[in-house]
Short mmCIF file of C-alpha atoms in Angstrom, two decimals:
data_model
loop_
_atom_site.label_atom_id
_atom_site.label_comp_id
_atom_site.label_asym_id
_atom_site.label_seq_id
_atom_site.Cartn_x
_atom_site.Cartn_y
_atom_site.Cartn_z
CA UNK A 5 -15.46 -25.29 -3.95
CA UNK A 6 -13.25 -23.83 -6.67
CA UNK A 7 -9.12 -23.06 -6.06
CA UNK A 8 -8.59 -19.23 -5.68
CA UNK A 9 -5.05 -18.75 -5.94
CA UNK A 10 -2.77 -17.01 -8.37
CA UNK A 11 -3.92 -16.55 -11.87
CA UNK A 12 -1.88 -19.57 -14.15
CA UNK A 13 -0.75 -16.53 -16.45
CA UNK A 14 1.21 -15.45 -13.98
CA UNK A 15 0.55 -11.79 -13.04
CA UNK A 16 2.83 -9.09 -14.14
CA UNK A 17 3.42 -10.90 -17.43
CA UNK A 18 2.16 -10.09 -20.85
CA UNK A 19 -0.13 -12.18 -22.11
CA UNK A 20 -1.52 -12.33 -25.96
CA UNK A 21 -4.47 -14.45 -26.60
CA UNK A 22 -3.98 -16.40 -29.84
CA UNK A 23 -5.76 -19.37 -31.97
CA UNK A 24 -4.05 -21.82 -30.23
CA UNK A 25 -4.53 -20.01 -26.63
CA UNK A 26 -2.87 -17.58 -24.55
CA UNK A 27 0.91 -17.16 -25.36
CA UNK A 28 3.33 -14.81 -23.24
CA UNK A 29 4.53 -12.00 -25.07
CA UNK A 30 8.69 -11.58 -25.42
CA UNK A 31 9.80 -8.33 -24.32
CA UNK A 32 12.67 -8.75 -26.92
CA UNK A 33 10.18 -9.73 -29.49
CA UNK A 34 8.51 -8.02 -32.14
CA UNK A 35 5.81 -10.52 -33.14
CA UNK A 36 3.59 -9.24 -30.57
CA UNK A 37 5.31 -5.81 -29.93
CA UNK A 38 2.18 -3.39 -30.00
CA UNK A 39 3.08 -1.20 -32.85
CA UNK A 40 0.55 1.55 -31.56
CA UNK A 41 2.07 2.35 -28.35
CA UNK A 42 4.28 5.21 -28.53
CA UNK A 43 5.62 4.19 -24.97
CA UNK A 44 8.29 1.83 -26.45
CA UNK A 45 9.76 4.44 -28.40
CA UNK A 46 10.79 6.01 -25.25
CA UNK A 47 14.62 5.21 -23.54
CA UNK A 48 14.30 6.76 -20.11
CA UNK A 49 18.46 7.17 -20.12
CA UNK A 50 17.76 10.24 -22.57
CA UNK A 51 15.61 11.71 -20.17
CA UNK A 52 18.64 11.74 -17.67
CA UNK A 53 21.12 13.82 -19.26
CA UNK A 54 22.75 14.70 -15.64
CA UNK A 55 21.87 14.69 -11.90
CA UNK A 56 20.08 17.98 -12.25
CA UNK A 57 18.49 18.47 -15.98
CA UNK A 58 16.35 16.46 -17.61
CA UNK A 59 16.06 16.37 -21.35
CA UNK A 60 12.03 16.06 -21.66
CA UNK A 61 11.73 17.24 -24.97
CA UNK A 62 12.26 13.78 -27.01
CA UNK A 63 8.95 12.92 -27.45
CA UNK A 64 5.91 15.46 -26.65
CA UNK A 65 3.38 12.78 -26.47
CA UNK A 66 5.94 11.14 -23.50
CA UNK A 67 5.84 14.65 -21.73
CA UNK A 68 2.26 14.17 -21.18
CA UNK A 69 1.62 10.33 -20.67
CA UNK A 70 4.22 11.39 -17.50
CA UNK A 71 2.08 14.11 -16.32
CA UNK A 72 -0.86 12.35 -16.64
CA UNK A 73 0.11 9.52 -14.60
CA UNK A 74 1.62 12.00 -12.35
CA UNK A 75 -1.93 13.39 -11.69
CA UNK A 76 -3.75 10.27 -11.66
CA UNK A 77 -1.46 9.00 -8.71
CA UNK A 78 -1.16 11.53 -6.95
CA UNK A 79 -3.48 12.20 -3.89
CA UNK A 80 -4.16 15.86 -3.27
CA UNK A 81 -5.20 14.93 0.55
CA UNK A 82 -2.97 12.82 2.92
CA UNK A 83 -4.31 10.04 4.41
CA UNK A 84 -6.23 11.68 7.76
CA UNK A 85 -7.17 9.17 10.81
CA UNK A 86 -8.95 10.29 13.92
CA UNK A 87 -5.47 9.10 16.47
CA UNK A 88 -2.53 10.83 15.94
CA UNK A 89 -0.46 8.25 17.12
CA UNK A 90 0.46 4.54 15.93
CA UNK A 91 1.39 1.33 18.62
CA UNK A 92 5.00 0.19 17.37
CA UNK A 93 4.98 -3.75 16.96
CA UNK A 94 7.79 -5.52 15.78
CA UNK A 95 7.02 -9.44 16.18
CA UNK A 96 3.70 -11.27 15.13
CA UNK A 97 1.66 -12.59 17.62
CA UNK A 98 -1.93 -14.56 18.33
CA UNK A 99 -3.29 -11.31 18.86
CA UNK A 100 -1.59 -9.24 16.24
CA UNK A 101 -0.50 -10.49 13.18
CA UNK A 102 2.05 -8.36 10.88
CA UNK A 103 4.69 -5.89 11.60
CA UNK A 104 4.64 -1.49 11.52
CA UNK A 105 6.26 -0.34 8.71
CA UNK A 106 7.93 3.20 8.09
CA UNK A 107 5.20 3.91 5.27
CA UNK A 108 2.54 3.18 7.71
CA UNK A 109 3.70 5.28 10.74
CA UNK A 110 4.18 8.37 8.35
CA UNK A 111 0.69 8.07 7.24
CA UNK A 112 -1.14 7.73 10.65
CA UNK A 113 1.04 10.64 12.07
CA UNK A 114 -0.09 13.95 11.26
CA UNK A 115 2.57 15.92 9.42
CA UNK A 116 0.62 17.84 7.15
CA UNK A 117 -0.49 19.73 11.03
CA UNK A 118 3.14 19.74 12.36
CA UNK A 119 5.03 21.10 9.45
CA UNK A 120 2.41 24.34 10.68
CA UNK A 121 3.55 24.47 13.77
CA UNK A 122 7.08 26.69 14.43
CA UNK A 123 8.19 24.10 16.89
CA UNK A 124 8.22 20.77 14.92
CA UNK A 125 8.89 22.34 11.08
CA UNK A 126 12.79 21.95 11.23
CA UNK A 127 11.93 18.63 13.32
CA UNK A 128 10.07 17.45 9.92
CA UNK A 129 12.06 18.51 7.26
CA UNK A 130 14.84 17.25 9.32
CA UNK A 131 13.00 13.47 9.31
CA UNK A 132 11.82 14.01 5.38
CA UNK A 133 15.65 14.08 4.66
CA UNK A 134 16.94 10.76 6.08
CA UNK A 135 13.76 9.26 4.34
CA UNK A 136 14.85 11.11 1.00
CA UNK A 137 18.43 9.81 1.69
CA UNK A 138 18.22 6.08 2.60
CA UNK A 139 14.44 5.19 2.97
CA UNK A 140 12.90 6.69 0.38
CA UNK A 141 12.13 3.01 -1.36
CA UNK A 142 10.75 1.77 2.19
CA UNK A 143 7.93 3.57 2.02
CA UNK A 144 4.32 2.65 0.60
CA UNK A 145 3.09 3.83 -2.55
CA UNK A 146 0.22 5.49 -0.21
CA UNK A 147 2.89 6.69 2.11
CA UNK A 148 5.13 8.47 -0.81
CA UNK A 149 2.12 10.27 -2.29
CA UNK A 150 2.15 11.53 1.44
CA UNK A 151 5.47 12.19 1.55
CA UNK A 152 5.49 14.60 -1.45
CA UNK A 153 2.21 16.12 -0.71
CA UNK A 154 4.34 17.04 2.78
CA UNK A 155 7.05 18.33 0.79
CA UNK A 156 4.95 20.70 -1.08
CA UNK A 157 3.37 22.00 1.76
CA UNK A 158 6.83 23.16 3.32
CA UNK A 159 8.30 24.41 -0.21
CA UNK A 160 5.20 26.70 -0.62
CA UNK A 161 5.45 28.07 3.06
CA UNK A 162 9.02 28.43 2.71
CA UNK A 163 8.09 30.63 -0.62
CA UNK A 164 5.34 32.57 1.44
CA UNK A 165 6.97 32.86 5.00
CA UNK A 166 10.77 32.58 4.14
CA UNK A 167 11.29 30.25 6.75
CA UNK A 168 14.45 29.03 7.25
CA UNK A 169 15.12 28.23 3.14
CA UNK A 170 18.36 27.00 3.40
CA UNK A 171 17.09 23.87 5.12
CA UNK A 172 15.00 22.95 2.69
CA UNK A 173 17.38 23.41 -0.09
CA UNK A 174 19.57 20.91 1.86
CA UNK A 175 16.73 19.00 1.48
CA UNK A 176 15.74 18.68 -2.00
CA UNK A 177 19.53 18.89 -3.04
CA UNK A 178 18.99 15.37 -1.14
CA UNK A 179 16.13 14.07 -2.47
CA UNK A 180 16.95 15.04 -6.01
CA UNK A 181 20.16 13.25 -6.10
CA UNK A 182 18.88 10.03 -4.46
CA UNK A 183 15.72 9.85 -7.22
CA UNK A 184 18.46 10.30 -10.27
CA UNK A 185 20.58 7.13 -8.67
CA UNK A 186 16.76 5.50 -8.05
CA UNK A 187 15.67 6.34 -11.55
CA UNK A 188 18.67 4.90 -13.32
CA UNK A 189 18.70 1.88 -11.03
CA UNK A 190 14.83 0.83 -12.46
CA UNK A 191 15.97 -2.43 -13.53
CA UNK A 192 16.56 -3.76 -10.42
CA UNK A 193 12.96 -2.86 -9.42
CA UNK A 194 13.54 -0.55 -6.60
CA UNK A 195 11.19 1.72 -7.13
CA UNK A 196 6.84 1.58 -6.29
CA UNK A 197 5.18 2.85 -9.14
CA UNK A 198 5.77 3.99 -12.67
CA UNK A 199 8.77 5.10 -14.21
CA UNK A 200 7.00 8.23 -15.36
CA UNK A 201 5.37 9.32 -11.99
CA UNK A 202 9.01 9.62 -10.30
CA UNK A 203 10.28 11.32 -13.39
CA UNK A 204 7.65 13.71 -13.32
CA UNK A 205 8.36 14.28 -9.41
CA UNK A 206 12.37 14.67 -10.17
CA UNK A 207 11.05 17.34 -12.45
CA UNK A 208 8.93 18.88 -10.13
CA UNK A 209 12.14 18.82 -7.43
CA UNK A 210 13.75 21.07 -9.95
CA UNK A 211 11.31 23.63 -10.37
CA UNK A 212 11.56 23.88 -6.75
CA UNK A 213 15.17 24.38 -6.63
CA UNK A 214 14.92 26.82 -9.30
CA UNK A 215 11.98 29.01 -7.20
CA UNK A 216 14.18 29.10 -3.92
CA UNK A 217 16.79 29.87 -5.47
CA UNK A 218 15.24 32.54 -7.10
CA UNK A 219 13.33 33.56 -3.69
CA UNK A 220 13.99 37.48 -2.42
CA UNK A 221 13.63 38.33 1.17
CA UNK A 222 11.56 40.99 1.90
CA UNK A 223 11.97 43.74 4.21
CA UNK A 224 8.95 44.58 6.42
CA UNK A 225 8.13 47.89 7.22
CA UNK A 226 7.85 48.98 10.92
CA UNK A 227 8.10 52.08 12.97
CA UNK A 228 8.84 50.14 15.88
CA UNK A 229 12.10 48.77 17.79
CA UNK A 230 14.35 46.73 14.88
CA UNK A 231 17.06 44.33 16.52
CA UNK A 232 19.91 46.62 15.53
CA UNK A 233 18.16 49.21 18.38
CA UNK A 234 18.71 46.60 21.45
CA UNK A 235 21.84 46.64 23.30
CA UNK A 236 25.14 45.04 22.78
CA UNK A 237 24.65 42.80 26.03
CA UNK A 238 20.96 41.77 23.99
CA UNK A 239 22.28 41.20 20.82
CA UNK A 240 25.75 39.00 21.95
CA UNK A 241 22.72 36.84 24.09
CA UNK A 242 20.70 36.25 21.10
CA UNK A 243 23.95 35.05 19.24
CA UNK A 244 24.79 33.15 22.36
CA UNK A 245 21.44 31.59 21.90
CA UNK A 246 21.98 30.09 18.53
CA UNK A 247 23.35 25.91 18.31
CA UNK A 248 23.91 26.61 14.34
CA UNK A 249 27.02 28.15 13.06
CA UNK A 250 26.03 29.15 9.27
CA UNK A 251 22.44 30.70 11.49
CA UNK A 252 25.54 32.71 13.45
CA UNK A 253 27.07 33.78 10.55
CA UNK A 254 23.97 34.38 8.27
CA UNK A 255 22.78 36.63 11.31
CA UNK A 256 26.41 38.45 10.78
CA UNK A 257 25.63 39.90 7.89
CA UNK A 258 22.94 42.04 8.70
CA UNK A 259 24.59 44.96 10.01
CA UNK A 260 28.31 45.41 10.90
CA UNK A 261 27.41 45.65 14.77
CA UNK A 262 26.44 41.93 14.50
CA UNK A 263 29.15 41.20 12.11
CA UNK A 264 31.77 42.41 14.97
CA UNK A 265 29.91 40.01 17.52
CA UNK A 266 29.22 36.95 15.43
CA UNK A 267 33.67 37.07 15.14
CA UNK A 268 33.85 36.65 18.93
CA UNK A 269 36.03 33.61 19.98
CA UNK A 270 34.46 33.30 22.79
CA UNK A 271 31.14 32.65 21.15
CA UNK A 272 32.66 30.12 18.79
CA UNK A 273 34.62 28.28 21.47
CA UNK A 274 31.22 27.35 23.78
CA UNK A 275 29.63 26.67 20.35
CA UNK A 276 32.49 23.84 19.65
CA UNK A 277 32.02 22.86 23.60
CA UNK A 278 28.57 22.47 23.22
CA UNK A 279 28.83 19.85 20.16
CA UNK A 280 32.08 18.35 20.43
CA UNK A 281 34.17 16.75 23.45
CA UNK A 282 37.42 17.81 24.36
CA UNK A 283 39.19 14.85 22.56
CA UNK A 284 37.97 15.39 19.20
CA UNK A 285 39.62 18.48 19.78
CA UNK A 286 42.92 17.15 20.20
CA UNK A 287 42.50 15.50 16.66
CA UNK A 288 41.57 19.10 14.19
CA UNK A 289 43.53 21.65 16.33
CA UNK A 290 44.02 24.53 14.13
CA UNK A 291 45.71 27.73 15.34
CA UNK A 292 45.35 31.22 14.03
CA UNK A 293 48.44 33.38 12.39
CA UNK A 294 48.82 34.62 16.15
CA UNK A 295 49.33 31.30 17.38
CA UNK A 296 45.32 30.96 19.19
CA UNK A 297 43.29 28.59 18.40
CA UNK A 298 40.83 29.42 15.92
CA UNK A 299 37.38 28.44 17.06
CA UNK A 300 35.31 29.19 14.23
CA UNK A 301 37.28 26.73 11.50
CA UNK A 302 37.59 24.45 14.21
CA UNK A 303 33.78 24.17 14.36
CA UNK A 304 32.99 23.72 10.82
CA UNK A 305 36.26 21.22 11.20
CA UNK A 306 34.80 19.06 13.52
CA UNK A 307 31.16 19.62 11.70
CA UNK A 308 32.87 17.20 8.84
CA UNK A 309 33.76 14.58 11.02
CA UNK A 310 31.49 14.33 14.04
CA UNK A 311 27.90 14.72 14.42
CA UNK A 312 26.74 17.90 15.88
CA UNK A 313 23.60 17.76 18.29
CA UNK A 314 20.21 18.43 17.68
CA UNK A 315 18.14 20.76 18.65
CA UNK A 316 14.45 20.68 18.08
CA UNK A 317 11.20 22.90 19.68
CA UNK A 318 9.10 19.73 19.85
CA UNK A 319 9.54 16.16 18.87
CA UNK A 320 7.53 13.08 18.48
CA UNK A 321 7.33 10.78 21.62
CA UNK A 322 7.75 7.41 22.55
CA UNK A 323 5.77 5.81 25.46
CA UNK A 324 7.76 2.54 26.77
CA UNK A 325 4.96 1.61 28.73
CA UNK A 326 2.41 1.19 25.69
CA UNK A 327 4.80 1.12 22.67
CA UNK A 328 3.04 3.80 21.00
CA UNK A 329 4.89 6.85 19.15
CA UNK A 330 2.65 9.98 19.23
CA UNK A 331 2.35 13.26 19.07
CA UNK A 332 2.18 15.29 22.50
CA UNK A 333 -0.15 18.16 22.92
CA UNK A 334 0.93 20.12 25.56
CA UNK A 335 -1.83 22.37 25.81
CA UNK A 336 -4.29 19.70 26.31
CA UNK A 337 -2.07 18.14 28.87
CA UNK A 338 -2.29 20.61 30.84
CA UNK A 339 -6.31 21.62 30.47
CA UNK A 340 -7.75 17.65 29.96
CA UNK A 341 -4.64 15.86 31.27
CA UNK A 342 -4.32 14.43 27.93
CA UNK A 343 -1.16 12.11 27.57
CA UNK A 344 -2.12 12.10 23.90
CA UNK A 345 -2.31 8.56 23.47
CA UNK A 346 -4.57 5.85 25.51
CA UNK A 347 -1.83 5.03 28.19
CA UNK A 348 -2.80 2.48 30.82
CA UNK A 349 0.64 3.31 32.88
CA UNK A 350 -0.29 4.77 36.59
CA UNK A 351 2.72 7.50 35.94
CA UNK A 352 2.05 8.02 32.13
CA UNK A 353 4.70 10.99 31.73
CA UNK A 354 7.59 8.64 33.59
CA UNK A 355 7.66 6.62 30.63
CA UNK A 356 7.37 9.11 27.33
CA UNK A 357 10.89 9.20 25.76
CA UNK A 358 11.52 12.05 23.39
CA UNK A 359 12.29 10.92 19.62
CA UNK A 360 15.08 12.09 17.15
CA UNK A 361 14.54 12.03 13.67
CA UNK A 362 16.98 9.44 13.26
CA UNK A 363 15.56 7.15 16.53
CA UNK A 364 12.35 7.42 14.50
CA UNK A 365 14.17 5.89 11.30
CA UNK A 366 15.87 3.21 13.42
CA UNK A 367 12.14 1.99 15.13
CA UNK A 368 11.46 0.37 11.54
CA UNK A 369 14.41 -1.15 10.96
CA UNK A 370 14.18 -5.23 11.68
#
């Protein structure tokens, strides 16, 4: 029986066959540089002019070898399976051999189904921007076409909805300054794919930028009750209600009656409570020309140099009984007594452990 192993030519080479056999080609040299491929005329460090334009108009035939690869690669359709949830091994065993990536849990979760759900959006975008920011190159070639497919999804129901657009601008401000550093750092083979597919997506970031930016809110039409009509004690609840400063101060600006209560110290001070302990206050006191303390720069103070908590409607769950991260449906918990997952526990809800964004990054880290 024949030896299947690794071809002798050594895969990823190039390889010319000649009279005396097959000779590698020399990057370097022009004996067997293919004269008819307009590819090498290309230096991708033109196409970089700065971390937000791209100078695309060097060679037209370039242009569309980019967006042609950019089509052929990418999947219109993420990857569906029938369980929305994935069992979280980290060793290899008898039984089970291999480990569970990042790029495989965000394909087997459902996203695409979240991101439409009010609850989990901000809890999505919120996880797409730690991957854009440190584990962007972690993830699958399967898992990134995913991953921007996501992304497209919430940039065109931000567009229709106006949905909370300032956290996705946060986002692809991100993501589009991590793919320039990723981009110019090819040579060291950090990226999955071709060069042209991610320089096609930077592009694509861009437009996006430039169509929220561009976005107008719209004002809707109705004969009914408006929030300026409910009473002072309603309105200083709702603002009491918010864990989000620039939310309290984009809320403000509506009408001056909100403006007045959105300038409340009070409000300000149990916002700074809420996040912060009482010795990080010590450390940024800063005190108003009437000698008080001023809560409102003392939250965005603090904001720079502590972590702020997180709120979210609905997050991802963690069962320590089965190891298995999943998505909860609370609906069918309570109709079917579905746990959303095949748990074998005897108290199945005792042992489901709510998941951040970033305790979902840190899972996949060995």
């Amino acid at each position: 029986m024949p030896f299947l192993g690794q071809d002798w030519r050594s895969p990823g080479w190039r390889w010319i066959k000649t009279e005396d056999g097959w000779k590698r080609s020399d990057p370097c040299s022009s004996e067997f540089e293919d004269e008819g491929n307009p590819l090498n005329d290309i230096d991708h460090a033109i196409l970089l002019n700065s971390d937000e334009e791209i100078c695309s108009t060097e060679c037209e035939f370039a242009s569309k070898k980019r967006k042609k690869d950019h089509f052929r690669n990418t999947a219109k359709s993420q990857c569906f399976y029938r369980e929305n949830w994935i069992y979280v091994h980290k060793e290899s065993t008898r039984e089970r051999h291999g480990y569970c990536t990042l790029g495989e849990a965000f394909n087997r979760l459902d996203f695409s189904s979240a991101i439409q759900d009010i609850r989990r959006f901000n809890y999505v975008v919120k996880l797409l921007q730690l991957i854009a920011k440190s584990q962007l190159t972690s993830l699958s070639g399967a898992a990134q076409k995913n991953y921007f497919n996501i992304l497209d999804k919430i940039v065109q129901k931000v567009l229709e909805d106006q949905y909370n657009p300032r956290l996705i601008k946060d986002l692809l401000q991100d993501l589009s300054s991590t793919l320039c550093m990723l981009i110019r750092s090819v040579g060291k083979s950090v990226l999955v794919g071709n060069i042209n597919i991610w320089i096609c997506r930077l592009e694509t970031i861009l437009l996006w930028q430039q169509q929220l930016s561009n976005l107008q809110m719209t004002k809707h039409i109705n004969n009914g009750l408006t929030l300026s009509d409910l009473p002072l004690h309603m309105l200083n609840n709702i603002l009491h209600r918010f864990s989000d400063g620039w939310d309290i101060i984009t809320l403000g600006q509506v009408t001056p009656t909100l403006y007045m209560l959105s300038e409340d110290r009070q409000l300000w001070k149990k916002l700074c409570q809420y996040h912060f302990a009482e010795k990080q206050f010590c450390r940024h006191l800063i005190l108003s020309e009437k000698g008080h303390i001023d809560w409102k720069l003392m939250y965005f103070a603090l904001q720079k140099c502590y972590p702020i908590k997180e709120q979210y409607g609905d997050t991802l769950q963690f069962c320590r009984h089965c190891s298995i991260l999943f998505w909860k449906d609370y609906q069918l918990a309570l109709l079917f007594k579905d746990t959303g997952h095949p748990c074998t526990a005897n108290d199945p809800t005792g042992c489901f452990t709510p998941v951040s964004p970033q305790h979902f990054i840190d899972l996949f880290k060995f």
